[in-house]
GROMACS .gro file of C-alpha atoms in nm:
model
  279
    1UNK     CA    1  -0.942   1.645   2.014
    2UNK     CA    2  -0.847   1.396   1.695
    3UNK     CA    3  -0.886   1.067   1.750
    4UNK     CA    4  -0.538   0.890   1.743
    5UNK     CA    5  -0.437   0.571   1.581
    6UNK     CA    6  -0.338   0.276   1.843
    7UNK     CA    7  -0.154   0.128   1.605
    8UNK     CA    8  -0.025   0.051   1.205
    9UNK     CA    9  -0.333  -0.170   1.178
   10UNK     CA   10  -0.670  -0.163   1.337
   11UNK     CA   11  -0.939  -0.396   1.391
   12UNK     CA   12  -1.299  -0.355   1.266
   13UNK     CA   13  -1.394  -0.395   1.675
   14UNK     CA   14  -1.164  -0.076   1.730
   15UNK     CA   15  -1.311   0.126   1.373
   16UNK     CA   16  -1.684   0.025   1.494
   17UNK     CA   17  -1.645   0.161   1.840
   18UNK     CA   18  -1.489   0.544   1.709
   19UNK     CA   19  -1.730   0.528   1.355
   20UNK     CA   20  -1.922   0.857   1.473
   21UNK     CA   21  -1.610   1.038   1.573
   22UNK     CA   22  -1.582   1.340   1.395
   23UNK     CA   23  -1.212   1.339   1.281
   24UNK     CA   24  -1.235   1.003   1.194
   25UNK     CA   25  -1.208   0.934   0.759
   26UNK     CA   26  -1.266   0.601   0.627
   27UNK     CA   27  -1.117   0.572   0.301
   28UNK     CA   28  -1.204   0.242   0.090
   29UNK     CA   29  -0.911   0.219  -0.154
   30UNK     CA   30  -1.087  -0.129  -0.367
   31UNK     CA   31  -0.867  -0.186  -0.692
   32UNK     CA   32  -0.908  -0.534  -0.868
   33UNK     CA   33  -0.647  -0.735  -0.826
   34UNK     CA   34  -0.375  -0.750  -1.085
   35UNK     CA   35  -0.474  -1.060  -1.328
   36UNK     CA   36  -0.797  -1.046  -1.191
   37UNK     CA   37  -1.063  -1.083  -1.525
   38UNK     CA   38  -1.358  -0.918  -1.289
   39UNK     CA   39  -1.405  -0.560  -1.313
   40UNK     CA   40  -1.667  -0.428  -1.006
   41UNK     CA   41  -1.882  -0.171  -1.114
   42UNK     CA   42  -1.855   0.098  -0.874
   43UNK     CA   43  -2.209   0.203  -0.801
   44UNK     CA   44  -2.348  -0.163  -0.777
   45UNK     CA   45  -2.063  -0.214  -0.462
   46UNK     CA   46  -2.157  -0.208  -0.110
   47UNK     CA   47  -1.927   0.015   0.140
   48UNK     CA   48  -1.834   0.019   0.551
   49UNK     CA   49  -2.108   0.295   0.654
   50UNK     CA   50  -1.964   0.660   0.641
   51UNK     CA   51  -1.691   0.536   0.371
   52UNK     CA   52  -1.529   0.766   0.101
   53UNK     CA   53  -1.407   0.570  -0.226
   54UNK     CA   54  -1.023   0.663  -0.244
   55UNK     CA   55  -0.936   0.628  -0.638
   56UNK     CA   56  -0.581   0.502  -0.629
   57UNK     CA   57  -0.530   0.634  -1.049
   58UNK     CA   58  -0.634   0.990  -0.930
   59UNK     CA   59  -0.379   1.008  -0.691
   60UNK     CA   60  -0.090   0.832  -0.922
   61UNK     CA   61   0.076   1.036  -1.248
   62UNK     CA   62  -0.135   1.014  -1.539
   63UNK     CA   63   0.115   1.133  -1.743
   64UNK     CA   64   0.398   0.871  -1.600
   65UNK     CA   65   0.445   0.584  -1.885
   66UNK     CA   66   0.404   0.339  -1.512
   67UNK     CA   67   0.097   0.256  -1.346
   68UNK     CA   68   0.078   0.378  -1.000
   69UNK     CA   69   0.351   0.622  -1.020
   70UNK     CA   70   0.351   0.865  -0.703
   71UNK     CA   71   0.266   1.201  -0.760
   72UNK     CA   72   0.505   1.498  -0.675
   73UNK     CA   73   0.440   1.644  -0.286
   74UNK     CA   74   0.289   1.919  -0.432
   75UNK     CA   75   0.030   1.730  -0.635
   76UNK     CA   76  -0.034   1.509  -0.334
   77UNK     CA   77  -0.081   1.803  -0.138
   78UNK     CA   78  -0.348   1.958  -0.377
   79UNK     CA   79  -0.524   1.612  -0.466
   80UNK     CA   80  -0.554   1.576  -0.083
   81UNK     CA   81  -0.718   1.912  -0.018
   82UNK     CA   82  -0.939   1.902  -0.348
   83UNK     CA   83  -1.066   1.539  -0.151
   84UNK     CA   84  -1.088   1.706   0.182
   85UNK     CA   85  -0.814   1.516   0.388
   86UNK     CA   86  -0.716   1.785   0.721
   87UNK     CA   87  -0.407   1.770   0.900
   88UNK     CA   88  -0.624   1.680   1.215
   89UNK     CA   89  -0.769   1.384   1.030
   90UNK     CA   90  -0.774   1.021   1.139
   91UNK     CA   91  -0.747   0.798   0.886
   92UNK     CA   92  -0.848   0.431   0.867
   93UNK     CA   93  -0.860   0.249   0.477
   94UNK     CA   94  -0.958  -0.049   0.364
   95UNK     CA   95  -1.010  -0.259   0.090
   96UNK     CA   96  -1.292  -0.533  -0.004
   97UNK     CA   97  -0.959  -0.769  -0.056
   98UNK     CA   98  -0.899  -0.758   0.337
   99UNK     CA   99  -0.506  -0.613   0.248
  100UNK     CA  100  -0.393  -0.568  -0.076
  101UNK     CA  101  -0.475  -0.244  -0.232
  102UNK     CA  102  -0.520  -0.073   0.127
  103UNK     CA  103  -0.187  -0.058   0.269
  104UNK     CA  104  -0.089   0.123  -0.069
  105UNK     CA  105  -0.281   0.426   0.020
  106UNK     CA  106  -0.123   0.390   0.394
  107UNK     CA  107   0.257   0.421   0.223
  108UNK     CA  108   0.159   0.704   0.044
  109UNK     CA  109   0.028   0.895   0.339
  110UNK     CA  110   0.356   0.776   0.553
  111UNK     CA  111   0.555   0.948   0.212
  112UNK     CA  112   0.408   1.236   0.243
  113UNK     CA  113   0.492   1.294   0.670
  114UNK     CA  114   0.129   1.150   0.759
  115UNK     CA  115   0.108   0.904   1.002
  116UNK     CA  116  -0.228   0.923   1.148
  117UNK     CA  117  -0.337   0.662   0.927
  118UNK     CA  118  -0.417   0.269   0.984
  119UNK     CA  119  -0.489   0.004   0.745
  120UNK     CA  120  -0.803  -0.172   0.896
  121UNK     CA  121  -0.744  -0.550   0.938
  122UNK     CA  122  -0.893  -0.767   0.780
  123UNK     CA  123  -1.085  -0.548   0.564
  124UNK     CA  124  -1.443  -0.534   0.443
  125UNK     CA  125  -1.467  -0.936   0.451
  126UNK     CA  126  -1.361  -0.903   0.809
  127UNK     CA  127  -1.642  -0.621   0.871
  128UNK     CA  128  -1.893  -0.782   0.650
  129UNK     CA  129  -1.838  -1.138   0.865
  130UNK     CA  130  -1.926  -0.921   1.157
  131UNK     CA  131  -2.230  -0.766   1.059
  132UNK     CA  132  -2.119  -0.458   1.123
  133UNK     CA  133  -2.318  -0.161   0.928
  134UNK     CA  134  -2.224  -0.103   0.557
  135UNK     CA  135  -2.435   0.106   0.277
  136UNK     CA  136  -2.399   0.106  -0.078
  137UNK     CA  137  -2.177   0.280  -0.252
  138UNK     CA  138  -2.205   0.658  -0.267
  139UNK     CA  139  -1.965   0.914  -0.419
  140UNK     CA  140  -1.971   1.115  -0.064
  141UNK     CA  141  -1.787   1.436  -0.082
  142UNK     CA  142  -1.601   1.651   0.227
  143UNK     CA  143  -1.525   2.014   0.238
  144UNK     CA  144  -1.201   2.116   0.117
  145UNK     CA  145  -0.890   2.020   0.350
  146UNK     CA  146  -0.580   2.227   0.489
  147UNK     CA  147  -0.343   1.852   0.413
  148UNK     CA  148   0.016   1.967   0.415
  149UNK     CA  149   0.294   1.749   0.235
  150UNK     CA  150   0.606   1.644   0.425
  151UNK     CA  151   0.785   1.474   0.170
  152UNK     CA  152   0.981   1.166   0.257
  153UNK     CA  153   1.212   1.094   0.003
  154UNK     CA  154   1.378   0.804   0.227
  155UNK     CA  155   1.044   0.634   0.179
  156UNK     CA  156   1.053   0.549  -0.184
  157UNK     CA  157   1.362   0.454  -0.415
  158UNK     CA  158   1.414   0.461  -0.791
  159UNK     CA  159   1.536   0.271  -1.067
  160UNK     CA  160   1.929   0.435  -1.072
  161UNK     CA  161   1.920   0.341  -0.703
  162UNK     CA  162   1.828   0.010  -0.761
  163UNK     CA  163   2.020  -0.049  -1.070
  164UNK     CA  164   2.338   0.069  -0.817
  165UNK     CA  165   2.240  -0.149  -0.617
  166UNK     CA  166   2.336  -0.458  -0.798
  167UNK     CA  167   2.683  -0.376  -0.743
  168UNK     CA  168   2.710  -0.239  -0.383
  169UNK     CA  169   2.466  -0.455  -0.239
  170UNK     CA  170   2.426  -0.183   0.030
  171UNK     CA  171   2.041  -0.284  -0.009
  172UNK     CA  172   1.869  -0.577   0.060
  173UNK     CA  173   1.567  -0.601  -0.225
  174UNK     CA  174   1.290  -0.789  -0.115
  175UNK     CA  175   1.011  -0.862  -0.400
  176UNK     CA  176   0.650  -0.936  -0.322
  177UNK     CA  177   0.534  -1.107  -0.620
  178UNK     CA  178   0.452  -1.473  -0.660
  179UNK     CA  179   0.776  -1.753  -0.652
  180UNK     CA  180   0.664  -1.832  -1.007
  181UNK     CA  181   0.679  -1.434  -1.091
  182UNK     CA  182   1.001  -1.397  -0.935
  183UNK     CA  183   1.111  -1.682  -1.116
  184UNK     CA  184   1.019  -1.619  -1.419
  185UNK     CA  185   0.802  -1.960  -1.415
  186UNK     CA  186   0.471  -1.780  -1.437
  187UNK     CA  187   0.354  -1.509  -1.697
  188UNK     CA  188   0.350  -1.173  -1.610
  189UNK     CA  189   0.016  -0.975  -1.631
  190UNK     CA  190   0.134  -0.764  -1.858
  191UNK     CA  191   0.256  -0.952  -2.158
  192UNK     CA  192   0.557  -0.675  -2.283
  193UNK     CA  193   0.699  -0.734  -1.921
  194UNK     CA  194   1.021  -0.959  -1.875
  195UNK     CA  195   0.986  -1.217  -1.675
  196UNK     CA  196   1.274  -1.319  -1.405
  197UNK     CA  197   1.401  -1.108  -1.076
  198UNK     CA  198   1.625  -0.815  -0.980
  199UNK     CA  199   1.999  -0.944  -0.965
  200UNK     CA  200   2.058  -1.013  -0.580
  201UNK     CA  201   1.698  -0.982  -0.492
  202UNK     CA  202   1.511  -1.233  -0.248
  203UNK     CA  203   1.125  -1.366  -0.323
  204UNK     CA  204   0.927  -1.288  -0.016
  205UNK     CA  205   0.584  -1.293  -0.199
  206UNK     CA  206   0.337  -1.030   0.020
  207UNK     CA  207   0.074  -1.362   0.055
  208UNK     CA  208   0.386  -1.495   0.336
  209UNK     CA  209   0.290  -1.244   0.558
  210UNK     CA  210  -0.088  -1.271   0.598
  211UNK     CA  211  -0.303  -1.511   0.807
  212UNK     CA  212  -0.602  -1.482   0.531
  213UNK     CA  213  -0.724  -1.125   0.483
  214UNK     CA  214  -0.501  -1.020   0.796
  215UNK     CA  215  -0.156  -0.962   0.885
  216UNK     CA  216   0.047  -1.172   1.112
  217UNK     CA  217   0.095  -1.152   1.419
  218UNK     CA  218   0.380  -0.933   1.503
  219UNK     CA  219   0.628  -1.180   1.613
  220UNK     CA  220   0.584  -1.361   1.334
  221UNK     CA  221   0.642  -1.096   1.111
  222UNK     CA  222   0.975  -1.005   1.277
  223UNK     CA  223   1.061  -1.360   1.224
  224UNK     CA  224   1.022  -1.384   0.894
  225UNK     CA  225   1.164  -1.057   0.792
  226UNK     CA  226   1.494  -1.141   1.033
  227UNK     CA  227   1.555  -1.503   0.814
  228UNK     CA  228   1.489  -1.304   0.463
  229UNK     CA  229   1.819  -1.017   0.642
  230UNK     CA  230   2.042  -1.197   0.849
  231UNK     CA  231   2.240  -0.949   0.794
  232UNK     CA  232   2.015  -0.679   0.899
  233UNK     CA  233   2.055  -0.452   0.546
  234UNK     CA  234   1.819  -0.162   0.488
  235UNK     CA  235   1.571  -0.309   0.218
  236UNK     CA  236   1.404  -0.202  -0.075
  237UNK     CA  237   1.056  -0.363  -0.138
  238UNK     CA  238   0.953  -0.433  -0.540
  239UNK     CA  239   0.662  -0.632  -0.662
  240UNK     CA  240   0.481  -0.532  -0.976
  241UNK     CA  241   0.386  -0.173  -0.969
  242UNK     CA  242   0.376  -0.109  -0.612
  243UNK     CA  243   0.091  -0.225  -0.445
  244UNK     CA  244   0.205  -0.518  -0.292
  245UNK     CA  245   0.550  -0.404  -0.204
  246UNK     CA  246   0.321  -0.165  -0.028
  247UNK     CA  247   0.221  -0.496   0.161
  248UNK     CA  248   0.561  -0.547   0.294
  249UNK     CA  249   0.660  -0.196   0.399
  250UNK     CA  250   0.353  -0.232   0.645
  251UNK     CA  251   0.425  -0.560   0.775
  252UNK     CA  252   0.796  -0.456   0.815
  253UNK     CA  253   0.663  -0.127   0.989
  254UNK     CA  254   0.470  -0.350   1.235
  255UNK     CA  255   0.760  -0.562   1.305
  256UNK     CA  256   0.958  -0.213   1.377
  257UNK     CA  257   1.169  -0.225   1.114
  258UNK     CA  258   1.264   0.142   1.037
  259UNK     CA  259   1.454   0.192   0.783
  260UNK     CA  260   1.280   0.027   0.442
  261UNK     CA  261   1.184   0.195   0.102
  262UNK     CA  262   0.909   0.074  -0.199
  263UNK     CA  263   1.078   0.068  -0.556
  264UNK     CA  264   0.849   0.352  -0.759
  265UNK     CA  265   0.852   0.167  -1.088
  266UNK     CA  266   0.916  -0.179  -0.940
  267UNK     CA  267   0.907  -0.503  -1.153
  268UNK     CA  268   0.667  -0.326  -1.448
  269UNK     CA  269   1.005  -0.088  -1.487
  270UNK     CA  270   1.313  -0.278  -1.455
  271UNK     CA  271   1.124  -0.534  -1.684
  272UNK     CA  272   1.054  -0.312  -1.956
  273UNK     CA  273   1.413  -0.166  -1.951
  274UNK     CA  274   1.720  -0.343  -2.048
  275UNK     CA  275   1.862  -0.396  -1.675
  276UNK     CA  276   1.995  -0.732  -1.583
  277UNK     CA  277   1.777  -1.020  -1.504
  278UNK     CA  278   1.812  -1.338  -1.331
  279UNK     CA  279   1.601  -1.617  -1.330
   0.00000   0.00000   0.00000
């Protein structure tokens, strides 16, 4: 029988304890972090035992003028067989950040109808603190899988949605960059990028909701999401290309929140174009 998931997030206790089980994928999704001048060469990088690198750019549009732009179900589908993900899978990712780039990957797999899938808690500081067994880095490759694509298309908004949006207000935009990002105090890492915020939009910066390299607790989470929507609005989480917002769709999932979506092209998008801007 697959193992299930207890839960959004897991701890390293709870991955250590099922690491032989045969249905069980470990997926280390490591990016560097955006502004970040260190570039980790893969094959010098250590790994949680029995890990499989998950490369976030093969599973985004190459051909899309945005970074991280999702792929179509269809491509999902076939990346996700070519890597060897089964619908029987259980997957746990991770990232050597503790959560940034992981939760990214989770969202994806939610998109397309997955939900046996948990971001692992803390992360590979949290298992490394532990002691728990890691190996170096390997490219490790499975037999092809049978994944099938459910597409949720309530799970992801675009930029006519969001550019509506600044008239109906029917959305609640949350954005996960910095304060200074947001307002357009601090650079932006990519220098042809506008700096400022998305008319109406509220700065909940994706740092607010981790304790370190884990997530709050979950009644603190509900907490802070209930003072950012008082008035309870469905939201729509940006940051700068859709990692971090990634952040906040978890942490909003955790705090049962159901009905949320990431902005495709966030900030890199809407600052490239000529939509409105505050600052």
């Amino acid at each position: 029988m697959s193992l299930k998931i207890p839960s959004f997030v897991v701890s390293v206790d709870w991955l250590l304890e099922h690491l032989e089980n045969e249905s069980l994928v470990i997926l280390d999704a490591t990016i560097p972090k955006v502004g970040s001048k260190t570039i980790e060469i893969l094959e010098e990088k250590s790994q949680i035992k029995k890990a499989h690198f998950f490369d976030l750019k093969d599973f985004s549009d190459a051909e899309a003028p945005l970074p991280n732009t999702m792929l179509t179900g269809e491509k999902f589908q076939q990346k996700a067989k070519q890597f060897g993900i089964n619908n029987n899978h259980c997957i746990v990712v991770y990232d050597d950040l503790g959560i940034y780039s992981s939760p990214r990957v989770w969202w994806m797999f939610q998109l397309m109808g997955f939900e046996n899938i948990a971001v692992l808690d803390g992360g590979f500081p949290e298992w490394k603190a532990k002691n728990y067994p890691i190996e170096k880095f390997s490219h490790k490759t499975l037999s092809k899988g049978n994944f099938t694509a459910n597409y949720h298309f309530e799970k992801i908004t675009f930029m006519t949605d969001v550019l509506a949006n600044v008239s109906s207000k029917k959305y609640l935009v949350l954005d996960a960059r910095s304060e200074g990002r947001f307002f357009g105090t601090e650079p932006e890492p990519r220098k042809e990028v506008r700096g400022g915020h998305i008319p109406n939009s509220k700065s909940l910066p994706h740092t607010d909701i981790l304790d370190g390299t884990k997530m709050k607790p979950t009644d603190k989470l509900k907490m802070i999401f209930e003072t950012k929507n008082p008035e309870n609005k469905s939201l729509i989480f940006s940051c700068g290309s859709g990692i971090t917002a990634s952040i906040l769709a978890l942490g909003a999932t955790i705090a049962g929140i159901k009905n949320h979506s990431v902005y495709n092209g966030s900030w890199t998008e809407w600052g490239l174009s000529n939509a409105p801007i505050n600052s």
